[in-house]
Amino acid sequence: MSAFYDPSVGATKSLSPANRPSSLAGKIVGLYDNTKEQADIILEAAAEDLKRRHGVKELLNFRGIHYSKPAPLETIEEMARKCDVVICALGG
């Protein structure tokens, strides 16, 4: 008799999305580069627009190790501590 592997998982706890600010004016925004091609270019363009059009107070840059790996826990904790909002560029 053949054995079959069932890759499904049981029910998981649902999470609510984080509250979104009504405005970015005066906020500290983190820019996370996941290292994919052109992610840095995308974030650079976004950064200019965020300051000029949305009144962002400060931009902080973060970079992942490799796009195939999740952000290191230390980086996630630092972004959570220092930023009001974080934008992740996925690149192309």
Short mmCIF file of C-alpha atoms in Angstrom, two decimals:
data_model
loop_
_atom_site.label_atom_id
_atom_site.label_comp_id
_atom_site.label_asym_id
_atom_site.label_seq_id
_atom_site.Cartn_x
_atom_site.Cartn_y
_atom_site.Cartn_z
CA MET A 1 0.00 0.00 0.00
CA SER A 2 1.29 3.48 -0.86
CA ALA A 3 1.61 6.23 1.72
CA PHE A 4 0.44 9.74 0.92
CA TYR A 5 1.64 12.97 2.44
CA ASP A 6 -1.02 15.56 3.27
CA PRO A 7 0.70 19.00 3.08
CA SER A 8 -2.29 20.90 4.44
CA VAL A 9 -2.15 22.56 7.83
CA GLY A 10 -4.78 23.01 10.45
CA ALA A 11 -6.64 26.23 11.10
CA THR A 12 -4.45 29.19 11.93
CA LYS A 13 -5.20 32.18 14.10
CA SER A 14 -6.43 35.05 11.95
CA LEU A 15 -4.71 38.40 12.35
CA SER A 16 -6.13 41.84 11.81
CA PRO A 17 -4.14 44.24 9.66
CA ALA A 18 -2.30 47.03 11.45
CA ASN A 19 -4.04 50.37 11.74
CA ARG A 20 -3.09 52.71 8.94
CA PRO A 21 -2.42 56.37 9.62
CA SER A 22 -4.78 58.80 7.92
CA SER A 23 -1.76 60.84 6.79
CA LEU A 24 2.00 60.37 6.42
CA ALA A 25 2.69 64.01 7.34
CA GLY A 26 5.21 64.17 10.18
CA LYS A 27 5.70 60.39 10.21
CA ILE A 28 8.91 58.37 10.16
CA VAL A 29 8.75 55.97 7.22
CA GLY A 30 10.96 52.92 6.85
CA LEU A 31 11.94 51.76 3.37
CA TYR A 32 12.74 48.05 3.21
CA ASP A 33 14.75 46.82 0.21
CA ASN A 34 14.31 43.06 -0.17
CA THR A 35 17.39 42.96 -2.52
CA LYS A 36 15.47 42.06 -5.69
CA GLU A 37 16.59 43.75 -8.88
CA GLN A 38 15.63 47.44 -8.98
CA ALA A 39 14.10 47.47 -5.48
CA ASP A 40 16.54 50.24 -4.55
CA ILE A 41 15.46 52.29 -7.58
CA ILE A 42 11.78 51.85 -6.69
CA LEU A 43 12.42 52.96 -3.11
CA GLU A 44 14.49 55.95 -4.19
CA ALA A 45 11.64 57.18 -6.39
CA ALA A 46 9.12 56.55 -3.62
CA ALA A 47 11.29 58.41 -1.10
CA GLU A 48 11.36 61.58 -3.17
CA ASP A 49 7.59 61.49 -3.59
CA LEU A 50 6.92 60.72 0.07
CA LYS A 51 8.82 63.79 1.25
CA ARG A 52 7.63 66.15 -1.46
CA ARG A 53 3.95 65.22 -1.65
CA HIS A 54 3.16 63.64 1.70
CA GLY A 55 5.23 65.61 4.24
CA VAL A 56 7.12 62.63 5.64
CA LYS A 57 9.36 63.76 8.50
CA GLU A 58 12.13 61.20 8.07
CA LEU A 59 13.01 58.20 5.89
CA LEU A 60 14.98 55.26 7.27
CA ASN A 61 16.51 52.67 4.94
CA PHE A 62 16.68 48.95 5.68
CA ARG A 63 17.97 46.14 3.48
CA GLY A 64 17.33 42.41 3.60
CA ILE A 65 19.93 39.67 3.27
CA HIS A 66 18.45 38.03 0.18
CA TYR A 67 15.01 38.20 -1.43
CA SER A 68 14.47 34.48 -0.87
CA LYS A 69 14.80 34.89 2.89
CA PRO A 70 12.47 36.66 5.32
CA ALA A 71 13.65 39.86 6.94
CA PRO A 72 15.84 39.10 9.96
CA LEU A 73 13.97 39.38 13.26
CA GLU A 74 16.42 42.07 14.42
CA THR A 75 15.54 44.18 11.37
CA ILE A 76 11.81 43.71 11.92
CA GLU A 77 12.16 44.73 15.57
CA GLU A 78 14.24 47.78 14.64
CA MET A 79 11.70 48.87 12.02
CA ALA A 80 8.87 48.42 14.55
CA ARG A 81 10.77 50.50 17.12
CA LYS A 82 11.86 53.33 14.86
CA CYS A 83 9.15 53.66 12.19
CA ASP A 84 5.52 54.70 12.08
CA VAL A 85 5.09 53.00 8.67
CA VAL A 86 7.26 50.66 6.58
CA ILE A 87 7.16 50.25 2.81
CA CYS A 88 8.70 47.15 1.24
CA ALA A 89 9.99 47.25 -2.34
CA LEU A 90 9.81 43.89 -4.06
CA GLY A 91 11.81 44.78 -7.14
CA GLY A 92 11.51 43.08 -10.47
#
